[in-house]
Amino acid sequence: MTAQMISAEFATCFDHQPDFVVRSPGRVNLIGDHTDYTGGWVLPIAIDRSVLVAARVVDPPYIDVHSAYLDQRIRILVDDVATLPDESWSQYIVGVVALLKECGIPLRGFELYLGGDLPPGAGLGSSASMEVGVAQALLKGVDKRLSPVALATLCRRAEQEYAKSPCGIMDQLSCTLARAEHALLIDCQSMSTEHIRLKLDGAALVVIDTGVRHSIARSEYPRRRRECAAALAAITDVYPSIASLRDIREDQIVSCAKHLDDTLRQRVTHVVTENARVLRAAEALRSSDLPTFGRLMNESHASLSDDFEVSCDELNDIVSIARSVDGVYGARMTGGGFGGCVIVLASSDSIPKLVKAVHESFDGRYASDATPFSVRAADAAGVLDDDRDV
Ligand code: GLA
């Protein structure tokens, strides 16, 4: 989708051309899931599928937002943010507006049109893309800036405090800090980051969307957070110097066995082994060791499925089908789980076989069919030049 296409949609909706368009990318996490909210490591890329925000500054002090995804429009009064009905999607935007005001940003009236080619609710970070895209548009309209970390932190607060979704920081940081052709290694405790060049000579990344959008994720996600907190509390009884799950060694889990029930032991085992895998995967990427990277992806999926229990039949089936194809290095679920997408690292010449195998062996067996598409590592969110393709 191009800036002109979204501008034309904006013009149909609001009877004017927009002043500018912001592109805000989705993300695929290559490895390191359910580690961000316990201060661990993650390794996402921003992808070449985005939420686009076309924006025009207006004089009256209200922000009209039209979502093309839902074909719905909301109005937020700049001076009275709290008056909006509690529609779930609008709370992400209300949160961004309220928190920008709290930072002392003098907001203007706006018309905003949200569209793009990032599928919503597919576990590709669409909420964070919407938050960051809207925040960047509102900031650009009043000629203000926030640092990428401050912007990501503000957007996470909007999601946690207004949309009541207790997410970590991965999606927002990926959206504000990613770089084309690089993966982003994030230390979610210090928020320090490293861009690692993706040298995938002869290989590519393919996302396979299961089409499953489980609402259970919303209740299971907070439960996993509580389980991680309970596991940490039990472990600090034995090792008082441990402040975070990232500081635990595998042998310490064994010596805490009496204090952890089976579920908590599984949860903490996933987090500890996943953190170690992210660091090994980053090393493999630095040296372009794709077989090792793929093996770590496979181990990560097993851990998310067996120990953290956030996978589902559809994700597990697609992972198995993908791994049965010659030339596939590795496959795993990506993001929060319970549906959403699988990410596959495969040699470029095996991709037609991969797509064929997925359609032949998966489609028709579940309520929705699979949608495979290739992704490239894209740049962080930003204002688009007039005629740049998205
Ligand atoms: C969701 C959250 C992220 C992260 C992932 C799991 O995408 O928004 O913060 O916790 O799940 O890795």
mmCIF file of N, CA and C and ligand atoms in Angstrom, residues 27 29 32-37 42 123 125 159 165 167-172 221 335-337, ligand 1:
data_model
loop_
_atom_site.group_PDB
_atom_site.id
_atom_site.type_symbol
_atom_site.label_atom_id
_atom_site.label_comp_id
_atom_site.label_asym_id
_atom_site.label_seq_id
_atom_site.Cartn_x
_atom_site.Cartn_y
_atom_site.Cartn_z
ATOM 1 N N ARG A 27 5.437 -6.371 13.932
ATOM 2 C CA ARG A 27 6.691 -7.063 14.245
ATOM 3 C C ARG A 27 6.496 -8.563 14.216
ATOM 4 N N ASN A 29 8.499 -11.635 16.174
ATOM 5 C CA ASN A 29 9.579 -11.951 17.098
ATOM 6 C C ASN A 29 10.272 -13.218 16.621
ATOM 7 N N GLY A 32 12.362 -15.580 21.663
ATOM 8 C CA GLY A 32 12.294 -14.894 22.954
ATOM 9 C C GLY A 32 10.877 -14.441 23.243
ATOM 10 N N ASP A 33 9.955 -15.408 23.391
ATOM 11 C CA ASP A 33 8.585 -14.998 23.725
ATOM 12 C C ASP A 33 8.273 -15.262 25.196
ATOM 13 N N HIS A 34 7.436 -14.366 25.733
ATOM 14 C CA HIS A 34 7.076 -14.376 27.158
ATOM 15 C C HIS A 34 8.313 -14.230 28.042
ATOM 16 N N THR A 35 9.239 -13.444 27.572
ATOM 17 C CA THR A 35 10.424 -13.109 28.380
ATOM 18 C C THR A 35 10.497 -11.612 28.658
ATOM 19 N N ASP A 36 9.756 -10.790 27.881
ATOM 20 C CA ASP A 36 9.949 -9.328 28.035
ATOM 21 C C ASP A 36 9.424 -8.826 29.372
ATOM 22 N N TYR A 37 8.275 -9.350 29.835
ATOM 23 C CA TYR A 37 7.689 -8.779 31.053
ATOM 24 C C TYR A 37 8.347 -9.305 32.326
ATOM 25 N N VAL A 42 14.712 -10.397 24.074
ATOM 26 C CA VAL A 42 13.860 -10.738 22.923
ATOM 27 C C VAL A 42 14.601 -10.338 21.651
ATOM 28 N N GLY A 123 -1.235 -11.438 16.284
ATOM 29 C CA GLY A 123 0.009 -11.661 17.028
ATOM 30 C C GLY A 123 1.201 -11.017 16.349
ATOM 31 N N GLY A 125 1.819 -7.660 16.571
ATOM 32 C CA GLY A 125 2.077 -6.363 17.218
ATOM 33 C C GLY A 125 1.213 -5.228 16.701
ATOM 34 N N GLU A 159 -1.391 1.109 26.627
ATOM 35 C CA GLU A 159 -1.966 -0.232 26.472
ATOM 36 C C GLU A 159 -2.286 -0.852 27.840
ATOM 37 N N SER A 165 -4.413 -4.105 29.011
ATOM 38 C CA SER A 165 -3.727 -5.284 28.506
ATOM 39 C C SER A 165 -2.303 -5.256 29.076
ATOM 40 N N CYS A 167 0.724 -5.950 28.715
ATOM 41 C CA CYS A 167 1.779 -6.388 27.805
ATOM 42 C C CYS A 167 3.168 -6.006 28.322
ATOM 43 N N GLY A 168 4.194 -6.573 27.691
ATOM 44 C CA GLY A 168 5.567 -6.149 27.941
ATOM 45 C C GLY A 168 5.939 -5.008 27.006
ATOM 46 N N ILE A 169 7.254 -4.801 26.824
ATOM 47 C CA ILE A 169 7.723 -3.628 26.066
ATOM 48 C C ILE A 169 8.203 -4.000 24.651
ATOM 49 N N MET A 170 8.239 -5.303 24.338
ATOM 50 C CA MET A 170 8.861 -5.715 23.070
ATOM 51 C C MET A 170 8.239 -5.048 21.844
ATOM 52 N N ASP A 171 6.906 -5.098 21.729
ATOM 53 C CA ASP A 171 6.265 -4.665 20.485
ATOM 54 C C ASP A 171 6.488 -3.175 20.254
ATOM 55 N N GLN A 172 6.353 -2.395 21.317
ATOM 56 C CA GLN A 172 6.491 -0.940 21.176
ATOM 57 C C GLN A 172 7.943 -0.573 20.854
ATOM 58 N N TYR A 221 -2.835 -14.583 29.260
ATOM 59 C CA TYR A 221 -1.619 -13.753 29.318
ATOM 60 C C TYR A 221 -1.410 -13.196 30.722
ATOM 61 N N GLY A 335 5.069 -14.389 19.216
ATOM 62 C CA GLY A 335 4.148 -13.491 19.922
ATOM 63 C C GLY A 335 3.502 -14.171 21.120
ATOM 64 N N GLY A 336 2.312 -13.674 21.470
ATOM 65 C CA GLY A 336 1.656 -14.115 22.706
ATOM 66 C C GLY A 336 1.117 -15.531 22.661
ATOM 67 N N GLY A 337 0.746 -16.045 21.482
ATOM 68 C CA GLY A 337 0.297 -17.429 21.352
ATOM 69 C C GLY A 337 -1.209 -17.602 21.354
HETATM 70 C C1 GLA B 1 2.520 -9.938 23.310
HETATM 71 C C2 GLA B 1 2.957 -8.791 24.206
HETATM 72 C C3 GLA B 1 4.478 -8.695 24.253
HETATM 73 C C4 GLA B 1 5.120 -10.031 24.587
HETATM 74 C C5 GLA B 1 4.547 -11.130 23.694
HETATM 75 C C6 GLA B 1 5.053 -12.497 24.074
HETATM 76 O O1 GLA B 1 2.857 -9.659 21.992
HETATM 77 O O2 GLA B 1 2.428 -7.571 23.744
HETATM 78 O O3 GLA B 1 4.871 -7.699 25.188
HETATM 79 O O4 GLA B 1 4.956 -10.336 25.947
HETATM 80 O O5 GLA B 1 3.131 -11.157 23.727
HETATM 81 O O6 GLA B 1 6.417 -12.553 23.873
#
